[in-house]
CSV table of C-alpha atoms in Angstrom, one decimal:
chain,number,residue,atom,x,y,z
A,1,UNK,CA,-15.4,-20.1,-16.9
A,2,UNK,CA,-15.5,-16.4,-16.6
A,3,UNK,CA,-11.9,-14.8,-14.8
A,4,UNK,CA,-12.2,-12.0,-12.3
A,5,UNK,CA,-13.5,-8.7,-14.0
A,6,UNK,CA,-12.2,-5.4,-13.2
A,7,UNK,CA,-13.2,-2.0,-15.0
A,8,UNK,CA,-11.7,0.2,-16.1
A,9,UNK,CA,-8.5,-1.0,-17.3
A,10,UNK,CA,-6.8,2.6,-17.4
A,11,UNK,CA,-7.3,6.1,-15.4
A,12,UNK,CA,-5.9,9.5,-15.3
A,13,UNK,CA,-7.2,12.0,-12.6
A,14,UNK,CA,-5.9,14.8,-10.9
A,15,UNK,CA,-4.6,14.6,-7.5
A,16,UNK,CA,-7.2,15.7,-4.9
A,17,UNK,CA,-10.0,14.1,-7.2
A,18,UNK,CA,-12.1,10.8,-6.9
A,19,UNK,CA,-12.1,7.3,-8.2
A,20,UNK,CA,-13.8,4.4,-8.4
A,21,UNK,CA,-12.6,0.8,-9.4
A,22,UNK,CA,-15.2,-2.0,-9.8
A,23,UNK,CA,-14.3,-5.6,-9.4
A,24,UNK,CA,-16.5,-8.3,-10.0
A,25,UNK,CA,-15.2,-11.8,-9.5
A,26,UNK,CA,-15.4,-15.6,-10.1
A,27,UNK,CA,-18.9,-17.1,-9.7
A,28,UNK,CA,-18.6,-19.1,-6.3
A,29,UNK,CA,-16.3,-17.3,-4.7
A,30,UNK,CA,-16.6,-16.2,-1.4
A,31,UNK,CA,-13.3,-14.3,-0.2
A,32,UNK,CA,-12.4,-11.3,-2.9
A,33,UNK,CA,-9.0,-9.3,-2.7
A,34,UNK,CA,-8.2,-5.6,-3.4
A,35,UNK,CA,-4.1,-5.5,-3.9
A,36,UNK,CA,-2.1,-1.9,-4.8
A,37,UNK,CA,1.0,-2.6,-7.3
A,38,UNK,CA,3.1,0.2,-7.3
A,39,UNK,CA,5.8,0.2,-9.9
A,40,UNK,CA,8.5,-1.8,-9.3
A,41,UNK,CA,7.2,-3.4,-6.0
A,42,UNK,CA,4.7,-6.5,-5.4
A,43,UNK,CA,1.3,-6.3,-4.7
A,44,UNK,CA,0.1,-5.2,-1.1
A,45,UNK,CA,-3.1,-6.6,0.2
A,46,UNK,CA,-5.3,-3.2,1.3
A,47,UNK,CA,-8.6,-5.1,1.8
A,48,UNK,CA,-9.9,-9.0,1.8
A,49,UNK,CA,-13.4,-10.1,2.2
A,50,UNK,CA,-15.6,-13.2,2.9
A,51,UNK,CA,-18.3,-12.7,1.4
A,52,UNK,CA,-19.6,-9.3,1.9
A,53,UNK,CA,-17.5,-9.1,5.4
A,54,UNK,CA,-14.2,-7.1,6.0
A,55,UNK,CA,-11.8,-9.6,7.0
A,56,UNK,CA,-8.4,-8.3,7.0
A,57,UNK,CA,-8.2,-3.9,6.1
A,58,UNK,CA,-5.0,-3.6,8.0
A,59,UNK,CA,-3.5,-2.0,5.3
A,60,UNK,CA,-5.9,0.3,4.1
A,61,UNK,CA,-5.1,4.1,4.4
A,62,UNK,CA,-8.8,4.5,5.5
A,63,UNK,CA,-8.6,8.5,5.8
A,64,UNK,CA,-8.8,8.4,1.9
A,65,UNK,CA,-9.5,4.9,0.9
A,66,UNK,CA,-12.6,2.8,1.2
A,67,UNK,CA,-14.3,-0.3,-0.3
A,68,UNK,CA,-17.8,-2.0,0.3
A,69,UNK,CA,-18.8,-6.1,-1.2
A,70,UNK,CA,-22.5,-5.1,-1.3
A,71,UNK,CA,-24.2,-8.8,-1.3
A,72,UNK,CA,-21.3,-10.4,-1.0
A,73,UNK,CA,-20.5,-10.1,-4.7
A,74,UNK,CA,-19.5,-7.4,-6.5
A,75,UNK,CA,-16.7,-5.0,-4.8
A,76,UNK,CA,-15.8,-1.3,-5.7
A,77,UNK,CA,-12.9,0.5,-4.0
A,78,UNK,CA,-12.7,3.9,-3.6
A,79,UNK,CA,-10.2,6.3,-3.3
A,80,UNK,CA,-11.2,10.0,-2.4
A,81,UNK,CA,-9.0,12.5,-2.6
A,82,UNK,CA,-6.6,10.8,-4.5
A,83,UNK,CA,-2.8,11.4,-4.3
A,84,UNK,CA,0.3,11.4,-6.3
A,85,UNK,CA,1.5,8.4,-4.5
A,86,UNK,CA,-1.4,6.2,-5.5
A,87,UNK,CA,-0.9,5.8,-9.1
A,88,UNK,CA,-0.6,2.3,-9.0
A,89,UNK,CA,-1.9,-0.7,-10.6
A,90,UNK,CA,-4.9,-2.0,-8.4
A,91,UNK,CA,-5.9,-5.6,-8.7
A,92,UNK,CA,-8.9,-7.6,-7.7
A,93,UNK,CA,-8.3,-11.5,-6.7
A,94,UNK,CA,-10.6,-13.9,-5.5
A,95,UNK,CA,-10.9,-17.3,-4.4
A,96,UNK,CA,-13.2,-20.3,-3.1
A,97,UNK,CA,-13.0,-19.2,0.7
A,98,UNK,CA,-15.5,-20.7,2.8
A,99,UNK,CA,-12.9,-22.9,4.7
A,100,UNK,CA,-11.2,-24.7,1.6
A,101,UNK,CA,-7.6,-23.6,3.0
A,102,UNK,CA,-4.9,-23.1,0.5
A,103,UNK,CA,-7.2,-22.8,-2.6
A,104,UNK,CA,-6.0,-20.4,-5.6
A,105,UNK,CA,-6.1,-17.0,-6.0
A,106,UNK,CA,-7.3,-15.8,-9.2
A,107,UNK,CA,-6.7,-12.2,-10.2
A,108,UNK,CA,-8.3,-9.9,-12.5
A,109,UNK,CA,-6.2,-7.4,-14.7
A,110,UNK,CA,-6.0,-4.8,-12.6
A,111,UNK,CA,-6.6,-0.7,-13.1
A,112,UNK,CA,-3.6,1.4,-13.6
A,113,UNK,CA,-4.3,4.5,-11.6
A,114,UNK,CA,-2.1,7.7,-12.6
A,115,UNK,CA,-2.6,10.9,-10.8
A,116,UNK,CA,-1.3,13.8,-12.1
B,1,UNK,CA,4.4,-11.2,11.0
B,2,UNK,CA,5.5,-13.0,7.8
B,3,UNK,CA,8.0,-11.4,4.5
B,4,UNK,CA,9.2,-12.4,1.5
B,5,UNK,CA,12.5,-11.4,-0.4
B,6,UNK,CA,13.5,-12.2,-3.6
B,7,UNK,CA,16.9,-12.2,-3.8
B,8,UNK,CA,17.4,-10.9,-7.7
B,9,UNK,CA,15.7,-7.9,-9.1
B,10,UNK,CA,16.4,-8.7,-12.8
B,11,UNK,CA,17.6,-12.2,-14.3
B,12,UNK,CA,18.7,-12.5,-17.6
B,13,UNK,CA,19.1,-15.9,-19.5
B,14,UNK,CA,19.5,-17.4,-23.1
B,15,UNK,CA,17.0,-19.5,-24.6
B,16,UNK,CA,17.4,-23.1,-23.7
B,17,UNK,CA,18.9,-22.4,-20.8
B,18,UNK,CA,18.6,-23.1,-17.2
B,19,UNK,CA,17.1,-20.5,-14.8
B,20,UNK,CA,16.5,-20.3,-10.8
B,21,UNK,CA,14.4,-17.5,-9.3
B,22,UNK,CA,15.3,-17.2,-5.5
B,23,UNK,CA,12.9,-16.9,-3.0
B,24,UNK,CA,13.4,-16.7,0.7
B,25,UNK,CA,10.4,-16.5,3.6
B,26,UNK,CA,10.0,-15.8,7.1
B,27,UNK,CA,7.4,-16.5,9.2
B,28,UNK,CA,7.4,-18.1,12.8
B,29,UNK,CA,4.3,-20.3,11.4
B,30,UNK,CA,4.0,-23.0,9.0
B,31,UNK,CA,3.0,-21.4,6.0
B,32,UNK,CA,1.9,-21.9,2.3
B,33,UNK,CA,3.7,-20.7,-0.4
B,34,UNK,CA,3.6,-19.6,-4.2
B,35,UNK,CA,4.8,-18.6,-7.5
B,36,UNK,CA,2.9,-16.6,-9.6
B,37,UNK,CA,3.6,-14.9,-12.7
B,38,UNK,CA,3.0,-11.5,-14.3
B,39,UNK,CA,3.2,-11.1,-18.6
B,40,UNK,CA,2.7,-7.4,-19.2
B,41,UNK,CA,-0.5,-5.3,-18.7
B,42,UNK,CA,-1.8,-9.0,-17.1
B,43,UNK,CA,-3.0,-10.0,-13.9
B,44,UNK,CA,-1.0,-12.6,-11.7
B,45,UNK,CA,-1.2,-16.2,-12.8
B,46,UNK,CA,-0.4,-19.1,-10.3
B,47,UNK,CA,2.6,-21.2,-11.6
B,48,UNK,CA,2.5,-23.5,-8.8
B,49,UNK,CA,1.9,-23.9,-4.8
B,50,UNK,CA,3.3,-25.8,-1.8
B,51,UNK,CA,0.9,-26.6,0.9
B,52,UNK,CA,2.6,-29.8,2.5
B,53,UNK,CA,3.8,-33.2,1.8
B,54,UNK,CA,6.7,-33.4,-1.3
B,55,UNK,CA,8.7,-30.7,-1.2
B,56,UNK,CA,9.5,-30.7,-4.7
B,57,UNK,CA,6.1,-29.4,-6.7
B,58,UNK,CA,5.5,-28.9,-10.2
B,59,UNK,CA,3.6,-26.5,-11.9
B,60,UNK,CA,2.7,-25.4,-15.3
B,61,UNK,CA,5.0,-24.2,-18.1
B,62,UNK,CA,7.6,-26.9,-16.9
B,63,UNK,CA,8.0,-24.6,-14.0
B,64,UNK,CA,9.0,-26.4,-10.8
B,65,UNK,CA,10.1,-25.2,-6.8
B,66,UNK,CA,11.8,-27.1,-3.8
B,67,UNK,CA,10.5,-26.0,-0.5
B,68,UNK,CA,13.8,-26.0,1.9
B,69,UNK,CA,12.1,-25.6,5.6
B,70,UNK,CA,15.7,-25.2,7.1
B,71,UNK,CA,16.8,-23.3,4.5
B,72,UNK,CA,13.2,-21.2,4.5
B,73,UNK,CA,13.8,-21.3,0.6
B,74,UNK,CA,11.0,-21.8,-2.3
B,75,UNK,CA,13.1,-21.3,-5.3
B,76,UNK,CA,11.8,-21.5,-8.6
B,77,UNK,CA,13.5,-23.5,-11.3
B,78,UNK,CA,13.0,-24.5,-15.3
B,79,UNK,CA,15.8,-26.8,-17.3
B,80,UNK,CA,15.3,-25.2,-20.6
B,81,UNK,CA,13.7,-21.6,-20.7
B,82,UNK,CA,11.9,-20.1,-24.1
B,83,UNK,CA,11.4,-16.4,-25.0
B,84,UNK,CA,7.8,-16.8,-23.8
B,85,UNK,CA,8.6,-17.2,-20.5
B,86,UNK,CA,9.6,-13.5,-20.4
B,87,UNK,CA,7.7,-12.0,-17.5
B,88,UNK,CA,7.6,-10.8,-14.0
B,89,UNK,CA,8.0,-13.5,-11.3
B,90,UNK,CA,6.7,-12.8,-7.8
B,91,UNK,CA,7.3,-15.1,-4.9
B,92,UNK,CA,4.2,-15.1,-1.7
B,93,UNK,CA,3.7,-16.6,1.2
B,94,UNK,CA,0.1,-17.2,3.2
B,95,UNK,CA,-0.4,-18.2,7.0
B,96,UNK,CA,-2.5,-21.9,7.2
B,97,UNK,CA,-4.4,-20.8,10.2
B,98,UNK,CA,-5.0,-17.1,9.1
B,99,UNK,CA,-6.9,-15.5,6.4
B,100,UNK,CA,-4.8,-16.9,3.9
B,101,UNK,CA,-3.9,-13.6,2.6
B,102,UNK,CA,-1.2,-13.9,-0.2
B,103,UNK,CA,2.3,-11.5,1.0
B,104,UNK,CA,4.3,-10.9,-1.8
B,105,UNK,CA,7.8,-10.3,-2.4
B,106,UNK,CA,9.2,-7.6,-4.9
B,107,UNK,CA,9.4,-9.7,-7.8
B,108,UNK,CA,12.1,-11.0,-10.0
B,109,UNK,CA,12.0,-10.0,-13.8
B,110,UNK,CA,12.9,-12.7,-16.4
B,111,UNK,CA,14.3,-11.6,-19.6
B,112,UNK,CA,14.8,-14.2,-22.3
B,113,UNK,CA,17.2,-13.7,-24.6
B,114,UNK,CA,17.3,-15.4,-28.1
């Protein structure tokens, strides 16, 4: 079975530019995660869908930050203009969903973001 | 709302010997809880999960945790540790009767020594 896929593994941009991380995750899965790792910290949840619904974007700095689940498949997150304090590692999860309570979350690589 | 902290930034150990991550919640729910693990440049892998019932679970690796409800403890344990078991260690809890989103602690790095 095919893990969560996330591209591209590494970036470099400047601050005040854009990026875009894609995510695309396990076959069957209806709820899909966006995470931030900074350095030295755990992950923080910025985004969770089921299917292609926003269920939880409590977190997300959505001045500069935004993500879309077109389909309720695929997921890209956005981040536009970037700052110094998002260089992070940003990782994509996903998991059954649909009602099946305390199933596992499986998590994709991640994208280490620098901006310089 | 609900936190984790894990008490110990950095453990280190010798091969073959014991080792206990510490993990403490709150929440003013019931909640689930996990271990998952981190090798470098990897994603998160699930070690193991309490959702109810025995409060002792075991997971993979010979990795196993004791959930203490008065305590509000889910520490992580292994008898006999190898060099592979180098890694990053994060602790998380989820609400039952929420979105189940995962809140993590800092995480506890696990250096093996030979």
């Amino acid at each position: 079975e095919a893990g969560v896929a996330q591209s591209p593994r590494y970036k470099i941009i400047e601050k005040r530019q854009s990026v875009a991380f894609w995510c695309n995750p396990i076959s069957g899965h209806a709820t899909l995660y966006w995470y931030q790792q900074i350095l030295g910290q755990g992950p923080k949840l910025l985004i969770q869908f089921q299917n292609n619904g926003v269920v939880d974007d409590s977190q997300l700095p959505k001045d500069r930050f935004s993500a879309e689940r077109l389909k309720g498949v695929d997921s890209t997150l956005k981040i536009q203009p970037a700052k110094l304090e998002d260089s992070a590692v940003y990782l994509c999860a996903s998991s059954l969903g649909q009602g099946v309570r305390g199933t596992e979350a499986f998590f994709g690589q991640g994208t280490r973001l620098t901006v310089v | 709302a609900q936190s984790v902290t894990q008490l110990d930034s950095q453990v280190p150990v010798f091969e073959e010997a014991p080792v206990e991550l510490r993990c403490n919640y709150s929440s003013s729910v019931s909640v689930y809880l996990f271990w998952y693990v981190q090798y470098p440049n990897q994603g998160l892998q699930l070690l193991l999960k309490y959702l109810s019932g025995s409060t002792l679970v075991k997971g993979i690796n010979g990795f196993e945790a004791e959930f203490n409800k008065s305590q509000t403890s889910f520490h992580l344990r292994k008898p006999s540790v190898h060099i592979s078991d180098t890694a990053e260690y994060f602790c998380a809890v989820s609400d039952p009767s929420g979105s189940e989103k995962l809140v993590f602690g800092k995480g506890t790095k696990l250096t093996v020594n030979p």
